[in-house]
Coordinates of C-alpha atoms in Angstrom, one line a residue:
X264 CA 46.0 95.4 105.2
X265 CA 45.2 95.8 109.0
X266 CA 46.9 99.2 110.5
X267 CA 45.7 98.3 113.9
X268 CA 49.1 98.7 116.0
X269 CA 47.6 96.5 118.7
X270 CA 47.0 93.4 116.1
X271 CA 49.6 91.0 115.2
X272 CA 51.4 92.3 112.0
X273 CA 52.1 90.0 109.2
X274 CA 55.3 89.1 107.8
X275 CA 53.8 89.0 104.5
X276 CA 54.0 91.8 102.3
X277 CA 52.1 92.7 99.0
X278 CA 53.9 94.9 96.5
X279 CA 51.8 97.9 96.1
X280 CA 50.4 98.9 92.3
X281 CA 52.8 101.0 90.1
X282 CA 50.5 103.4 89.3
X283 CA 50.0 103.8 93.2
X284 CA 53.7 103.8 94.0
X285 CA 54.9 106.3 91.8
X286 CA 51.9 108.7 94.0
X287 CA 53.6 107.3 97.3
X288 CA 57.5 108.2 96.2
X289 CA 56.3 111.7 95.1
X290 CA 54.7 112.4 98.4
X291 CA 57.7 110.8 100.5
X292 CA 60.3 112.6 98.6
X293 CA 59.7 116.0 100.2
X294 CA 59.6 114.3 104.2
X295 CA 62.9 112.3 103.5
X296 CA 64.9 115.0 101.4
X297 CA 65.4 116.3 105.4
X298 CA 67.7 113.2 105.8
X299 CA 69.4 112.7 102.4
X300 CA 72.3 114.7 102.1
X301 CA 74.4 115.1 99.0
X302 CA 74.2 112.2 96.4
X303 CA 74.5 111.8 92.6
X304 CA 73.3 112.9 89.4
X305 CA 70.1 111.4 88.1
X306 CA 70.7 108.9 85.6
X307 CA 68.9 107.1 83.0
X308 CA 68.2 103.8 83.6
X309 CA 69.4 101.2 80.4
X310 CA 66.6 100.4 78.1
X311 CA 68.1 98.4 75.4
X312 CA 67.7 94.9 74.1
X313 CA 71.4 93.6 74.9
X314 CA 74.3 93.4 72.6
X315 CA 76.1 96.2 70.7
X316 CA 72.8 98.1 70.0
X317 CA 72.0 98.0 74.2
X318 CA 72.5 101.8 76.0
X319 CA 75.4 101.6 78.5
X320 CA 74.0 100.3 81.8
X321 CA 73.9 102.6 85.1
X322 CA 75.5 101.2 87.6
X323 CA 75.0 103.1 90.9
X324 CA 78.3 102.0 94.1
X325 CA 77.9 103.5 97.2
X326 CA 82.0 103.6 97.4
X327 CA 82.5 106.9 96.9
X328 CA 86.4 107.3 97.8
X329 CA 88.5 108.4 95.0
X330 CA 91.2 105.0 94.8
X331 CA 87.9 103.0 95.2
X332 CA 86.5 104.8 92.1
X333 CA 89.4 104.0 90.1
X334 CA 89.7 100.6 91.1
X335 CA 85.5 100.0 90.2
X336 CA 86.2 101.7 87.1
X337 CA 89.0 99.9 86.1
X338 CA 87.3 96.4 86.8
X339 CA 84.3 97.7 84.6
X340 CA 86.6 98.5 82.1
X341 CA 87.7 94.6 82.0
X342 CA 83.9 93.5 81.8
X343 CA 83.1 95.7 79.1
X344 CA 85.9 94.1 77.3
X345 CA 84.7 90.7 78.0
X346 CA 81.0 91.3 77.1
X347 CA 80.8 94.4 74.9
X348 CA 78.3 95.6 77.5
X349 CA 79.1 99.3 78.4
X350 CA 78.8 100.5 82.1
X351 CA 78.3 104.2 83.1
X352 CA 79.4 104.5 87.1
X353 CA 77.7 106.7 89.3
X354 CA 78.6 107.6 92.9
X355 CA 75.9 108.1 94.9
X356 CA 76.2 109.0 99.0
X357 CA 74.5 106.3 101.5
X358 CA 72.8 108.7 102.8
X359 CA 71.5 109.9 99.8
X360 CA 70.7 106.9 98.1
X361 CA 66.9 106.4 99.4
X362 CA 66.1 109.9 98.3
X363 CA 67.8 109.8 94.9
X364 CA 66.3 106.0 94.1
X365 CA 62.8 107.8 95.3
X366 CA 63.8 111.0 92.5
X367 CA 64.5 108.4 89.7
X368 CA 61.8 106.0 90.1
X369 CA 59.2 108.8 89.9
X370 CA 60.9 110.1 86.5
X371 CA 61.5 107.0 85.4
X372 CA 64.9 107.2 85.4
X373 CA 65.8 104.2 87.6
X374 CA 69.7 102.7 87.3
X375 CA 69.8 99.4 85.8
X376 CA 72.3 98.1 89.0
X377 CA 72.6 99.6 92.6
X378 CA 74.3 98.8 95.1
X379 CA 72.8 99.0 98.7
X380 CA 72.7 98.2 102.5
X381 CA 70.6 94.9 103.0
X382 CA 68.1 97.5 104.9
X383 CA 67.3 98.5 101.7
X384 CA 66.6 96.3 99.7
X385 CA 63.0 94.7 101.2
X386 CA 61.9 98.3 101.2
X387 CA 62.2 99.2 97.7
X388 CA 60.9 95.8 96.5
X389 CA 58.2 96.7 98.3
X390 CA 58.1 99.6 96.7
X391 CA 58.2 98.0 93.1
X392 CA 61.4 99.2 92.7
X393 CA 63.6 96.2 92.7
X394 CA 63.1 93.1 90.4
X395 CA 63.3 90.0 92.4
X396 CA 63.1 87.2 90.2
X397 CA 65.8 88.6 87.9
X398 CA 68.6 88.2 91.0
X399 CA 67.0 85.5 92.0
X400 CA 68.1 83.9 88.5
X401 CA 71.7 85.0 89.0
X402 CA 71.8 83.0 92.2
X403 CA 70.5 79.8 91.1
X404 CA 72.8 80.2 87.6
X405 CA 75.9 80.8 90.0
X406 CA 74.6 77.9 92.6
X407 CA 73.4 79.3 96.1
X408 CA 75.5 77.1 98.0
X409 CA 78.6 78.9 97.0
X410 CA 76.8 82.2 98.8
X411 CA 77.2 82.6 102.8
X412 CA 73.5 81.2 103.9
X413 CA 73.2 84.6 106.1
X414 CA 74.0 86.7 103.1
X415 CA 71.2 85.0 101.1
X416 CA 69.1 84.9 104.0
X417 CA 69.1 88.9 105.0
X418 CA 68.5 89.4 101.0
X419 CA 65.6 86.9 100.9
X420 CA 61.7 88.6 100.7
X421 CA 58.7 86.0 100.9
X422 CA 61.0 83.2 99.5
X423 CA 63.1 85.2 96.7
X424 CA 66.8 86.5 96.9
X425 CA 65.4 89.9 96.3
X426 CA 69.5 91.2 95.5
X427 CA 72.6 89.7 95.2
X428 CA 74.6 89.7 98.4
X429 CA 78.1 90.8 97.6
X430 CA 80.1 91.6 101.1
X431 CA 78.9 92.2 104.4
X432 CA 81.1 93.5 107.5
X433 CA 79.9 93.3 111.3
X434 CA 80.2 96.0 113.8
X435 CA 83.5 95.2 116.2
X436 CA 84.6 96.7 119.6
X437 CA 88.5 98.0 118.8
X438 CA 89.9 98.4 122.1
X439 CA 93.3 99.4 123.6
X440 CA 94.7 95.7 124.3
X441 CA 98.0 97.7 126.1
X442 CA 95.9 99.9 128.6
X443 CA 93.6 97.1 129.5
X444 CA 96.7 94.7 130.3
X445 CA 98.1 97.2 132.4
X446 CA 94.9 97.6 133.9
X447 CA 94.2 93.9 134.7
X448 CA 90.7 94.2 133.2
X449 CA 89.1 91.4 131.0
X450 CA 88.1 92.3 127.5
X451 CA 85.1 94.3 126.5
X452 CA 82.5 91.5 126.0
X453 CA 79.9 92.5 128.1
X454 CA 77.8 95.2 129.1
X455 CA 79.7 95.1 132.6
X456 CA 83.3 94.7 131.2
X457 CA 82.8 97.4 128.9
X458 CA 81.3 99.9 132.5
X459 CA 84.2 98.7 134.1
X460 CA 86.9 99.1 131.9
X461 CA 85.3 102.7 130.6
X462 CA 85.2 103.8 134.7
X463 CA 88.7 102.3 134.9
X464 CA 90.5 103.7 132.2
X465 CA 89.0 107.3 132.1
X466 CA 90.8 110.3 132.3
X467 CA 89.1 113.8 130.9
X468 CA 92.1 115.8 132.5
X469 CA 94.8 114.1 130.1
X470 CA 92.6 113.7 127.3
X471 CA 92.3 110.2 127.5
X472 CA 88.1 109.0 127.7
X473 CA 86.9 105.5 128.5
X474 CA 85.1 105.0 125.2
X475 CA 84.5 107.1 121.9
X476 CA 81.1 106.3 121.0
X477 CA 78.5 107.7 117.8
X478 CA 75.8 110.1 119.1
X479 CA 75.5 112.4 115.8
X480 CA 71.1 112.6 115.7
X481 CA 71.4 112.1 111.8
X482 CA 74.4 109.4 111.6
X483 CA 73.9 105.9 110.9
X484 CA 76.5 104.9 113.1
X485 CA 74.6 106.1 116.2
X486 CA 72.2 103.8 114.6
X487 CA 74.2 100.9 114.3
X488 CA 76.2 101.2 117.6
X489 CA 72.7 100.8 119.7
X490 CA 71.7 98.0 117.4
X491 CA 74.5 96.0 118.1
X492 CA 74.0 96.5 122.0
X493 CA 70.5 96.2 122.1
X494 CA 70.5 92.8 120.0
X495 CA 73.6 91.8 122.6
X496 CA 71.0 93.0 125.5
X497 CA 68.1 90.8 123.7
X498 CA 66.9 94.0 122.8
X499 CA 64.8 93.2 119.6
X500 CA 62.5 95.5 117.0
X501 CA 60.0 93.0 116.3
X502 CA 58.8 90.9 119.5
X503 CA 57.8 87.1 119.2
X504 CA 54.6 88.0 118.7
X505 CA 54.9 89.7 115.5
X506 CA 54.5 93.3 117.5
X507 CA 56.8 96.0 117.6
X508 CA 58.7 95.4 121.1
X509 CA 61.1 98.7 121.6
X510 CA 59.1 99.8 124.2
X511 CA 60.3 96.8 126.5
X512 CA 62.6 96.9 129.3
X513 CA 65.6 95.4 127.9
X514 CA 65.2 97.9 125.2
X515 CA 65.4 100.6 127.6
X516 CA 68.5 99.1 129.6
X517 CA 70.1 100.0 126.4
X518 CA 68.9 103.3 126.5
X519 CA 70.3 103.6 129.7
X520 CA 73.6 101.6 129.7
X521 CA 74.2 104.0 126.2
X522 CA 73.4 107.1 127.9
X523 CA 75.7 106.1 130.8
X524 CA 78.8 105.6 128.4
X525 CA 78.0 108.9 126.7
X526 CA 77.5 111.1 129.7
X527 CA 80.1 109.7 132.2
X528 CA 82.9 108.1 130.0
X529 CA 82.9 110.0 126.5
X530 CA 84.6 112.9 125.1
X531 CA 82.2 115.6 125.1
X532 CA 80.5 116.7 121.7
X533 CA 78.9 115.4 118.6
X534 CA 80.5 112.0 116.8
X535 CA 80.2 110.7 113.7
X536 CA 82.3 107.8 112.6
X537 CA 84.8 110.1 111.3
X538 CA 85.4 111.7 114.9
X539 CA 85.5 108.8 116.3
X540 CA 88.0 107.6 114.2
X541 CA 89.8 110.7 115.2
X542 CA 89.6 110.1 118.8
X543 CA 90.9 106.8 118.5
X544 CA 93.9 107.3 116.1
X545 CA 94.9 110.1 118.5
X546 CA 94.7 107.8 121.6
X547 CA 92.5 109.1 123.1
X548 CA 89.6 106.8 123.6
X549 CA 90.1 102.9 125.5
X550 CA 87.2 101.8 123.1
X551 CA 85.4 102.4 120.0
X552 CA 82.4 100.3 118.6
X553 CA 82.5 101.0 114.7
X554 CA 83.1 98.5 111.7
X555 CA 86.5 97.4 110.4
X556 CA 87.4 100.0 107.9
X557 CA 89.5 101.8 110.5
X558 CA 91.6 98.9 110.7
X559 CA 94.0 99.7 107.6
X560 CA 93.8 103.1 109.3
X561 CA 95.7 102.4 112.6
X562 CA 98.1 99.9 110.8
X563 CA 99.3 103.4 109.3
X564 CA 98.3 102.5 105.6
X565 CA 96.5 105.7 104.9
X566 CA 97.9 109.2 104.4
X567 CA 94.5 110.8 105.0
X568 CA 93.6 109.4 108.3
X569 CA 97.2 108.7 110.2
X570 CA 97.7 107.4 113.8
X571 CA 98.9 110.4 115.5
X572 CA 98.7 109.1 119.2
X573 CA 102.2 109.5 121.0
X574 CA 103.7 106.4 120.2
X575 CA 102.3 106.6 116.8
X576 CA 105.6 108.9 115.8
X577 CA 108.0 106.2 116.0
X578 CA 105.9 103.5 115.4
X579 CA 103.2 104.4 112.7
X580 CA 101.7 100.5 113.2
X581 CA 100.9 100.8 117.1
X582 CA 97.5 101.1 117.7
X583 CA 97.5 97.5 115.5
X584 CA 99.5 96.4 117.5
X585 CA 98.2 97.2 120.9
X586 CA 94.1 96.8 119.5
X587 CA 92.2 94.3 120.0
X588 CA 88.8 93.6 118.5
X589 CA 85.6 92.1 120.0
X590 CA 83.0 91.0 117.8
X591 CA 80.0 89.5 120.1
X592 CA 78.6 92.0 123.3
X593 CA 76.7 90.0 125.7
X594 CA 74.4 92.5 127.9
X595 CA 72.7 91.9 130.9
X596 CA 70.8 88.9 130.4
X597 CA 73.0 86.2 128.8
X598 CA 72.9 87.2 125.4
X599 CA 75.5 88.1 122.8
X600 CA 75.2 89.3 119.3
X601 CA 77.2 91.1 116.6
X602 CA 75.3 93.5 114.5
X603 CA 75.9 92.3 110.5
X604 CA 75.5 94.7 107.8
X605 CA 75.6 93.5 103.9
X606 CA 75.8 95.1 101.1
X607 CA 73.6 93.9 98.1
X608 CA 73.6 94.5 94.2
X609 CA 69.7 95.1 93.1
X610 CA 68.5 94.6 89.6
X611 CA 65.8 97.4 89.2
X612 CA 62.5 97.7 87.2
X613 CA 63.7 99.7 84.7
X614 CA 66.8 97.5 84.2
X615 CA 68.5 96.5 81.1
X616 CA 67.9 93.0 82.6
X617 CA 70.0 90.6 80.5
X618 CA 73.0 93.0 80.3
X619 CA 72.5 93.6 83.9
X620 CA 72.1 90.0 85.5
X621 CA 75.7 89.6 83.4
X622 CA 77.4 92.7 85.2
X623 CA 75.9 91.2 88.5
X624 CA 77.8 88.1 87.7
X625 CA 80.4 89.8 86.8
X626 CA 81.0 91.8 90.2
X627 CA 80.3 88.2 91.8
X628 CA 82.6 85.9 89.5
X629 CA 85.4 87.0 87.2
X630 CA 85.2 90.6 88.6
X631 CA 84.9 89.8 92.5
X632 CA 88.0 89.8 94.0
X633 CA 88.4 92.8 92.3
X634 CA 85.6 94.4 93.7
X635 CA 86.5 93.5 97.7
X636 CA 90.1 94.6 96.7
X637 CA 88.1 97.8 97.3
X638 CA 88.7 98.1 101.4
X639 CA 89.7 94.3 101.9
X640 CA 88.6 95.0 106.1
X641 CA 85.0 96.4 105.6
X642 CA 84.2 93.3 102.6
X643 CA 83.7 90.3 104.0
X644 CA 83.1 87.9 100.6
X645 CA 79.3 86.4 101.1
X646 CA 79.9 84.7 98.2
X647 CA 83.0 82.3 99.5
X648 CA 83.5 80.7 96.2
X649 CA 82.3 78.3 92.9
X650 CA 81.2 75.1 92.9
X651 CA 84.6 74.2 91.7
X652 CA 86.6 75.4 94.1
X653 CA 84.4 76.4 96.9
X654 CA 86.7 78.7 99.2
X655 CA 88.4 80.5 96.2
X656 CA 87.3 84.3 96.8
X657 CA 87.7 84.0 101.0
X658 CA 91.5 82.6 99.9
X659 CA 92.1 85.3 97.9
X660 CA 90.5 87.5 99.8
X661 CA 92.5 87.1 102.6
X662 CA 95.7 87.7 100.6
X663 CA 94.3 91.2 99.6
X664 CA 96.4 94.5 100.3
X665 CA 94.3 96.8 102.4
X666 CA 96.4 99.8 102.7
X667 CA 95.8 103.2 100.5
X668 CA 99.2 104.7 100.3
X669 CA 101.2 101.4 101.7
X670 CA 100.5 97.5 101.5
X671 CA 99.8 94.9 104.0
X672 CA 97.3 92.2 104.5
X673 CA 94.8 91.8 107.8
X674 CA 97.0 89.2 108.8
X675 CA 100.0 90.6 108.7
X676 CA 98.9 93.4 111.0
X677 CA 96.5 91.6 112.9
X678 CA 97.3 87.8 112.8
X679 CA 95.2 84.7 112.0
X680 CA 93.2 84.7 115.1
X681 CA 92.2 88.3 114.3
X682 CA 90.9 87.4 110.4
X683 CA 89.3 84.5 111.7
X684 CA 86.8 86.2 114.1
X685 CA 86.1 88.8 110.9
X686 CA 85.3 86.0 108.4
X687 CA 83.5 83.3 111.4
X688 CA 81.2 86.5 112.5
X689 CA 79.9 86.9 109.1
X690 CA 78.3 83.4 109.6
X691 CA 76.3 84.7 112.6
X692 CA 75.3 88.3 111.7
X693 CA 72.6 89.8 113.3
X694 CA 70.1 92.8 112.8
X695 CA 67.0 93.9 113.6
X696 CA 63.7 93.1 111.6
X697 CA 65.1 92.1 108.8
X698 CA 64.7 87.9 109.1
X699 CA 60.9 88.2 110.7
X700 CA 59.8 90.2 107.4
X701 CA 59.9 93.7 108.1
X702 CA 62.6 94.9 106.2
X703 CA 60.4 98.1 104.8
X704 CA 59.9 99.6 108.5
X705 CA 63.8 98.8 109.3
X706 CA 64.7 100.9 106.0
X707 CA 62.3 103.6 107.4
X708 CA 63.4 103.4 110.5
X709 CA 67.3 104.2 109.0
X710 CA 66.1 106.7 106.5
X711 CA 64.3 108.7 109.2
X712 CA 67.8 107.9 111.5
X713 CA 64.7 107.7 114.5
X714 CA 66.8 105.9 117.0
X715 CA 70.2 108.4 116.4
X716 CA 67.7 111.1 117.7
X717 CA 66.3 109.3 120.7
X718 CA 69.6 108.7 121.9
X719 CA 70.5 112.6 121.8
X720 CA 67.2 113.4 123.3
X721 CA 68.3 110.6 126.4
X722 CA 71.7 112.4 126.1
X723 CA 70.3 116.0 125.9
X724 CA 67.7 115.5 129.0
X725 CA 64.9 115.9 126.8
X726 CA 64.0 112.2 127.4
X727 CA 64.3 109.7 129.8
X728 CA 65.3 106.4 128.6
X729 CA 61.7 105.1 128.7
X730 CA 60.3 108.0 127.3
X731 CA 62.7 107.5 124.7
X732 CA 61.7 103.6 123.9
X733 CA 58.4 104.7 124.0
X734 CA 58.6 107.4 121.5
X735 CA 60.4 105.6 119.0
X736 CA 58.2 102.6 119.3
X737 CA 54.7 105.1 118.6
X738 CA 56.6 106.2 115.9
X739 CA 57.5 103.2 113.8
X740 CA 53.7 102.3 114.8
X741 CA 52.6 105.1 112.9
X742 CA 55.1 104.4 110.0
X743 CA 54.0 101.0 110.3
X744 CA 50.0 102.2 109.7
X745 CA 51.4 104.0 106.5
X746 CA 53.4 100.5 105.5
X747 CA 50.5 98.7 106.1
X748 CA 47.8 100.9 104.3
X749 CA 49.9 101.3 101.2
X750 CA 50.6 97.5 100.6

């Protein structure tokens, strides 16, 4: 295919050769083991021919926490009893899950089921790693109206459900709904509410910061954070014309109006979702963009991560009480947008594939609520139900517990209106690339975390914010070119 940068680029892609593949993995490994970090143990991949005589499938989860463990092993436990199909789990870290999927495929040791961000999953069918028309088979045999249409539609290459979407959470603005009242400002929904509010509110000297925001060079959330304002700015990676567009201006009004948050209104130092957390639970910060996990957190649910703000002592529950949550930014030019992420169960290669399309079922049927009993705030069900009874897994979803070391349910700590936004935004997800057909260069583009390094270069001086744009667009076009000459 065509690397010219300055020609239109397709949105059809060719899956390159096997034999050529397994040459491209081993040559990629050593540039991306830089930004993998921890991860799991290789694993062989099921080989069997179903039934008793079939190896016990690999399943890799990216939920790593201890209780979520249990719970995942526990479910398999039922469907091994259902099916006589064993399941061997495997943890693996996010950020180590491109590097160790690279490792396997090269010695052939591929798991037979992973689970993945949606970023994900066009780049390793690409890569050969992924077998499309074997998930595609689970959705038709389970009905695809019973999926949401954006969870099929993110997970969709060239016409196939490439994975099976499983839960999906968007990116919210938690904000202190007491200090704003008292302030008299109008919720964060904008690019100039949330300047306002973050001048407003600030105040270094007692520790308190207009907004606690993700600049860590090699965190996702950096990553995600800018997405969501740049989308809300109609700041997108692939322009109408098929061309990569970060270079434009909106683009790098998003550069700036980040930068601006980060230099005049943050806490200084480096964030990851964890600090920010931090910040927040110890109120400390008017604002934080981040997903809803940290909601169970402030209702005071979980040992490990406790409110500790002043008010917190008496009242463990009172950043729930006093947050409120924004899902849609609108920037500078009319737009709004909430940037979606899902989470996807791919049938490899190497799979097992009968034994596997029935765990995949499984985790999506008898098995499902289950699995989003997991962290009940950061799964959003994409598949909302059977053809029987169509809303069955968002019903009892909502009904979940999401605490850790207590219960209680989203809308008991946050109320209807609160649960409705959640499930209603995961109808209108957005993200970059991923619906024009360039889902390979957006899973580059997070494996290489190439925007969470612009942004501490605009932050660090070293760039200015169109210096930044500009770099970051030459370097997806040179990822592009390798894209492009591989396929």
């Amino acid at each position: 295919m065509n690397g010219d940068p300055t020609m239109p680029l397709s949105t059809t892609r060719r899956r390159p050769a096997r034999r050529r593949l397994v040459l491209a993995l081993t040559a990629a490994a050593a540039t991306l083991a830089v930004t993998a970090c921890g991860g799991g143990d290789d694993t062989d991949g099921g080989s069997g021919d179903g039934g008793d005589s079939a190896e016990p499938l690999t399943f890799w989860t990216l939920e790593s926490e201890p209780n979520r463990v249990a719970r995942t092993e526990a479910n398999l436990e039922r469907f091994t009893e259902q099916t006589g199909i064993e399941v061997e789990l495997v943890t693996v870290e996010e950020t180590a899950v491109p590097q160790q999927m690279i490792t396997n495929a090269a010695s052939g040791t591929l798991p037979d089921v992973v689970d993945h961000p949606m970023v994900m999953t066009s780049r390793w069918l690409a890569d050969g790693l992924l077998d499309a028309e074997a998930a595609q088979e689970v959705v038709d045999e389970l009905d695809p109206s019973t999926f949401r249409e954006a969870g099929l539609e993110f997970a969709t290459v060239d016409g196939t459900v490439a994975a099976v979407p499983t839960s999906g959470w968007g990116l919210i603005m938690h904000y202190r709904k007491d200090w704003f009242d008292a302030a008299g400002l109008e919720p964060p929904t904008s690019f100039e509410n949330i300047l306002a509010a973050a001048e407003a509110l600030h105040d270094p000297e007692n520790q308190r910061y207009g907004i606690v925001l993700g600049n860590d060079p090699g965190h996702q959330v950096t990553q995600q954070i800018f997405e969501h304002f740049a989308l809300g700015n109609g700041c997108q990676l692939i322009g109408e014309d098929d061309e990569l567009a970060l270079d434009d201006e909106r683009c790098v009004e998003t550069f700036e109006f980040y930068n601006e948050l980060l230099t005049d209104y943050a806490p200084a130092g480096t964030f990851n979702s964890v600090d920010q957390r931090a910040a927040y639970l110890a109120g400390q910060a008017a604002m934080m963009p981040q997903g809803p996990f940290t909601l169970h957190r402030l209702a005071g649910l979980e040992d490990a991560e406790l409110a500790n703000c002043a008010e917190c002592a008496a009242d463990p529950g009172y950043l729930a009480t006093n947050t409120g949550i924004v899902s849609e930014i609108e920037g500078y030019h009319g737009d709004s947008a909430q940037y979606g992420r899902i989470s996807n169960l791919g049938i490899t290669v190497d799979a097992d594939t009968e034994n596997a399309q029935e765990l995949v079922k499984y985790l999506v049927g008898d098995g499902y609520t289950e699995w989003l009993a997991q962290v009940p705030n950061g799964m959003i069900p994409m598949r909302t139900g059977t053809p029987e009874s169509p809303t069955e897994f968002v019903d009892a979803w909502q009904e979940l517990n999401m605490g850790v070391d207590r219960d209680g349910t989203l809308v008991e700590y946050y109320g209807e209106d609160t649960v409705t936004e959640l499930v209603d935004g995961a109808q209108n997800f957005d993200a970059w690339g991923i619906r024009q057909g360039f889902g390979e260069l957006v899973g580059v583009l997070y494996e290489l975390t190439t925007i969470p390094a612009a942004v501490g270069d605009v932050q660090n001086g070293v760039l200015t914010p169109e210096e930044a744009a500009a770099d970051v667009q030459q370097k997806l076009t040179d990822e592009l070119d390798l894209i492009e000459s591989a396929g």
